[in-house]
mmCIF file of C-alpha atoms in Angstrom:
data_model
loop_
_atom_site.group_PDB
_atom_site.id
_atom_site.type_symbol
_atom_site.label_atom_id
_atom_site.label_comp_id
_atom_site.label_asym_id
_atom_site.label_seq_id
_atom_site.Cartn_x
_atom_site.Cartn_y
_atom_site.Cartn_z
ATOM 1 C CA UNK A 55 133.799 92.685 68.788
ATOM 2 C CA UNK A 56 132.323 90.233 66.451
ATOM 3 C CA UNK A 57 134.594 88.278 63.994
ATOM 4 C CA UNK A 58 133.785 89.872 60.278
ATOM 5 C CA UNK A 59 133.489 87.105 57.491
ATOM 6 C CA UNK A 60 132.999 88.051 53.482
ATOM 7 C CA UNK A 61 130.803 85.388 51.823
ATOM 8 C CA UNK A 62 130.440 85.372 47.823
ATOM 9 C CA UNK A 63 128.178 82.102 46.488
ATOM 10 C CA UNK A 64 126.531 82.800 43.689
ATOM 11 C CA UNK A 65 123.754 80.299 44.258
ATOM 12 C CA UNK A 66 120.677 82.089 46.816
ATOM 13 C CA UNK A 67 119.810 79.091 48.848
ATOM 14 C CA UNK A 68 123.131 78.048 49.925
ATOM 15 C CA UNK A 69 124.403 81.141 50.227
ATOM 16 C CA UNK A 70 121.310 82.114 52.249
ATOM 17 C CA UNK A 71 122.263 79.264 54.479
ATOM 18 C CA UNK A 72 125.562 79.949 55.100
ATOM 19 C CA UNK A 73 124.645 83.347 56.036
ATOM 20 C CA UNK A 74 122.387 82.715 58.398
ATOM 21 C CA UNK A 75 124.363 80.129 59.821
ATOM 22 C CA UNK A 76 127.335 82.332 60.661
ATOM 23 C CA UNK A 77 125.041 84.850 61.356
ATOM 24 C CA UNK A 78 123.621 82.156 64.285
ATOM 25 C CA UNK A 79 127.092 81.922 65.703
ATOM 26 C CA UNK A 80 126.986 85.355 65.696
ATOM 27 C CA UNK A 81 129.582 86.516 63.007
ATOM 28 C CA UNK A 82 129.077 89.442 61.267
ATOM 29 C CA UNK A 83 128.687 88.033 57.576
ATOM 30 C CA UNK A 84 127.834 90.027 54.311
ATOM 31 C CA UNK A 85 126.932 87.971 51.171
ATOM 32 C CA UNK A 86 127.625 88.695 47.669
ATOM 33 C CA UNK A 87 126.697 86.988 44.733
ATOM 34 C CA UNK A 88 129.609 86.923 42.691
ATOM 35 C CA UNK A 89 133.196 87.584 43.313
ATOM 36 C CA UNK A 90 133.595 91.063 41.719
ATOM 37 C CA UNK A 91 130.548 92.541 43.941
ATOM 38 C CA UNK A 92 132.713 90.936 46.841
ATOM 39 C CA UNK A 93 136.052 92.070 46.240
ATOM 40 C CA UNK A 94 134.754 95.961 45.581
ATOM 41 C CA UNK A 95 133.147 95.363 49.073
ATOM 42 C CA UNK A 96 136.171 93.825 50.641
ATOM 43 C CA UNK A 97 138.408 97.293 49.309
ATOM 44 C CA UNK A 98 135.764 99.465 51.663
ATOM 45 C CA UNK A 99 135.758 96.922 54.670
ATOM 46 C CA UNK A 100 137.984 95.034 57.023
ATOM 47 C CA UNK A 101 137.322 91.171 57.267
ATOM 48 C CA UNK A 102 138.696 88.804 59.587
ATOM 49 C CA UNK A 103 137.907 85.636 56.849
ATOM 50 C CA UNK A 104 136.587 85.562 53.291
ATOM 51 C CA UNK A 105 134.621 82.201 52.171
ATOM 52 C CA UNK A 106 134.471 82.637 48.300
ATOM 53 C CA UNK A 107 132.794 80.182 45.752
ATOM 54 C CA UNK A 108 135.407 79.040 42.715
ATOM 55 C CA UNK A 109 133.029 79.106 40.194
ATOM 56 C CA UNK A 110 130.826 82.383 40.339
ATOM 57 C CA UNK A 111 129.470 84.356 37.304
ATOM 58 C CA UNK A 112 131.404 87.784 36.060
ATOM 59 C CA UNK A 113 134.903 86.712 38.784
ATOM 60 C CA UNK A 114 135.177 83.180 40.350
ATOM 61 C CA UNK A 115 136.884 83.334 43.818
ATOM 62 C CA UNK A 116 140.443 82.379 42.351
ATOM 63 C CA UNK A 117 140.439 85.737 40.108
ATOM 64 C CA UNK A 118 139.136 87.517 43.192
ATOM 65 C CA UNK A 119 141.627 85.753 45.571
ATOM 66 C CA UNK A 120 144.934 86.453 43.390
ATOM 67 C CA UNK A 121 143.272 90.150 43.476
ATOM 68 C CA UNK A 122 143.217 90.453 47.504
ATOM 69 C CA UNK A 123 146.391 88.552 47.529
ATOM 70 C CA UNK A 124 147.940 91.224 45.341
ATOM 71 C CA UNK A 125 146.555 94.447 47.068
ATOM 72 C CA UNK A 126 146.447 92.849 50.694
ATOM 73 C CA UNK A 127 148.718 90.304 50.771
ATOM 74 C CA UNK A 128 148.213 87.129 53.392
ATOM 75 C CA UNK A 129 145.573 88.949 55.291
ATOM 76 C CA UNK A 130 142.786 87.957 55.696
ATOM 77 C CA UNK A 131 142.438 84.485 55.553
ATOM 78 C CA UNK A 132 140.205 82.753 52.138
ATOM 79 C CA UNK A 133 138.828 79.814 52.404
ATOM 80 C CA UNK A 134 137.830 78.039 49.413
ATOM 81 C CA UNK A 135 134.020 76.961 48.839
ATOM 82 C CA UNK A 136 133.226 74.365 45.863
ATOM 83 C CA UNK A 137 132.140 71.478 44.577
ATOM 84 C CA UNK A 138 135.604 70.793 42.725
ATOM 85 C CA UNK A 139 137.025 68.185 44.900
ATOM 86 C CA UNK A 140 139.772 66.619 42.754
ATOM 87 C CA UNK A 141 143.188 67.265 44.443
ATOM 88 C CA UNK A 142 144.089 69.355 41.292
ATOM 89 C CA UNK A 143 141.329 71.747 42.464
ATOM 90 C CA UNK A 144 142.618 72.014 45.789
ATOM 91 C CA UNK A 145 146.807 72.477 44.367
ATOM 92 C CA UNK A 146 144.882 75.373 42.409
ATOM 93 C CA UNK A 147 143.077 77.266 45.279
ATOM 94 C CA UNK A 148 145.863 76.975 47.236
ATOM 95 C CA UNK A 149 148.479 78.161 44.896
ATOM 96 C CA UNK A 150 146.398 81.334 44.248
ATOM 97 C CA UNK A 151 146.607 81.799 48.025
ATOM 98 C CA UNK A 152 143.220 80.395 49.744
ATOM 99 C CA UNK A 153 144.237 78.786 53.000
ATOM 100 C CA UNK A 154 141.700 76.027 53.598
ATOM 101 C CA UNK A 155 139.134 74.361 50.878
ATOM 102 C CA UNK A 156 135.657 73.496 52.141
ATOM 103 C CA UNK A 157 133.753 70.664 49.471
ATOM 104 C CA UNK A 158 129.979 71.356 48.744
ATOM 105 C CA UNK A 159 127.799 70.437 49.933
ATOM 106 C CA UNK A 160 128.712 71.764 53.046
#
């Protein structure tokens, strides 16, 4: 069974890229352009990992994070995807829950 992976970047190309990259490794990977879009999404699906943007128009992927954390608890795994590198960024994705922070560009 293929692995199931939530993606929410709000910018086309990159998240285009990271699609089809995952897609190419053969994950099954839905992409959503902000993090509301992805977290009604994630309520009707199971996902093995979530890759969410921080800063994404109408809910950033911390707002949508505390939100998964709160309904779903540790499962699934959220990884962190940004351009915020300072280690203040990273203290703040991982005290919302995220487990891993990847730095743009990727």
């Amino acid at each position: 069974m293929k692995k199931r992976i939530l993606l929410a970047e709000d910018d086309s190309n990159l998240g285009s890229l990271l699609r089809n990259y995952l897609q190419a490794k053969e994950y099954e990977t839905s992409l959503f352009v902000n993090g509301r879009a992805a977290l009604e999404h994630f309520k009707s699906g199971m996902y093995d990992l979530c890759i969410l943007d921080i800063m994404m128009p109408e809910m950033d992927g911390l707002e949508a994070t505390r939100r998964i954390r709160a309904r779903f608890g540790a499962l699934p795994r959220v990884i962190a995807l940004t351009a915020q590198t300072f280690p203040e960024d990273r203290e703040q994705c991982f005290a919302v829950g995220m487990g891993d922070f990847l730095a743009k560009p990727v």
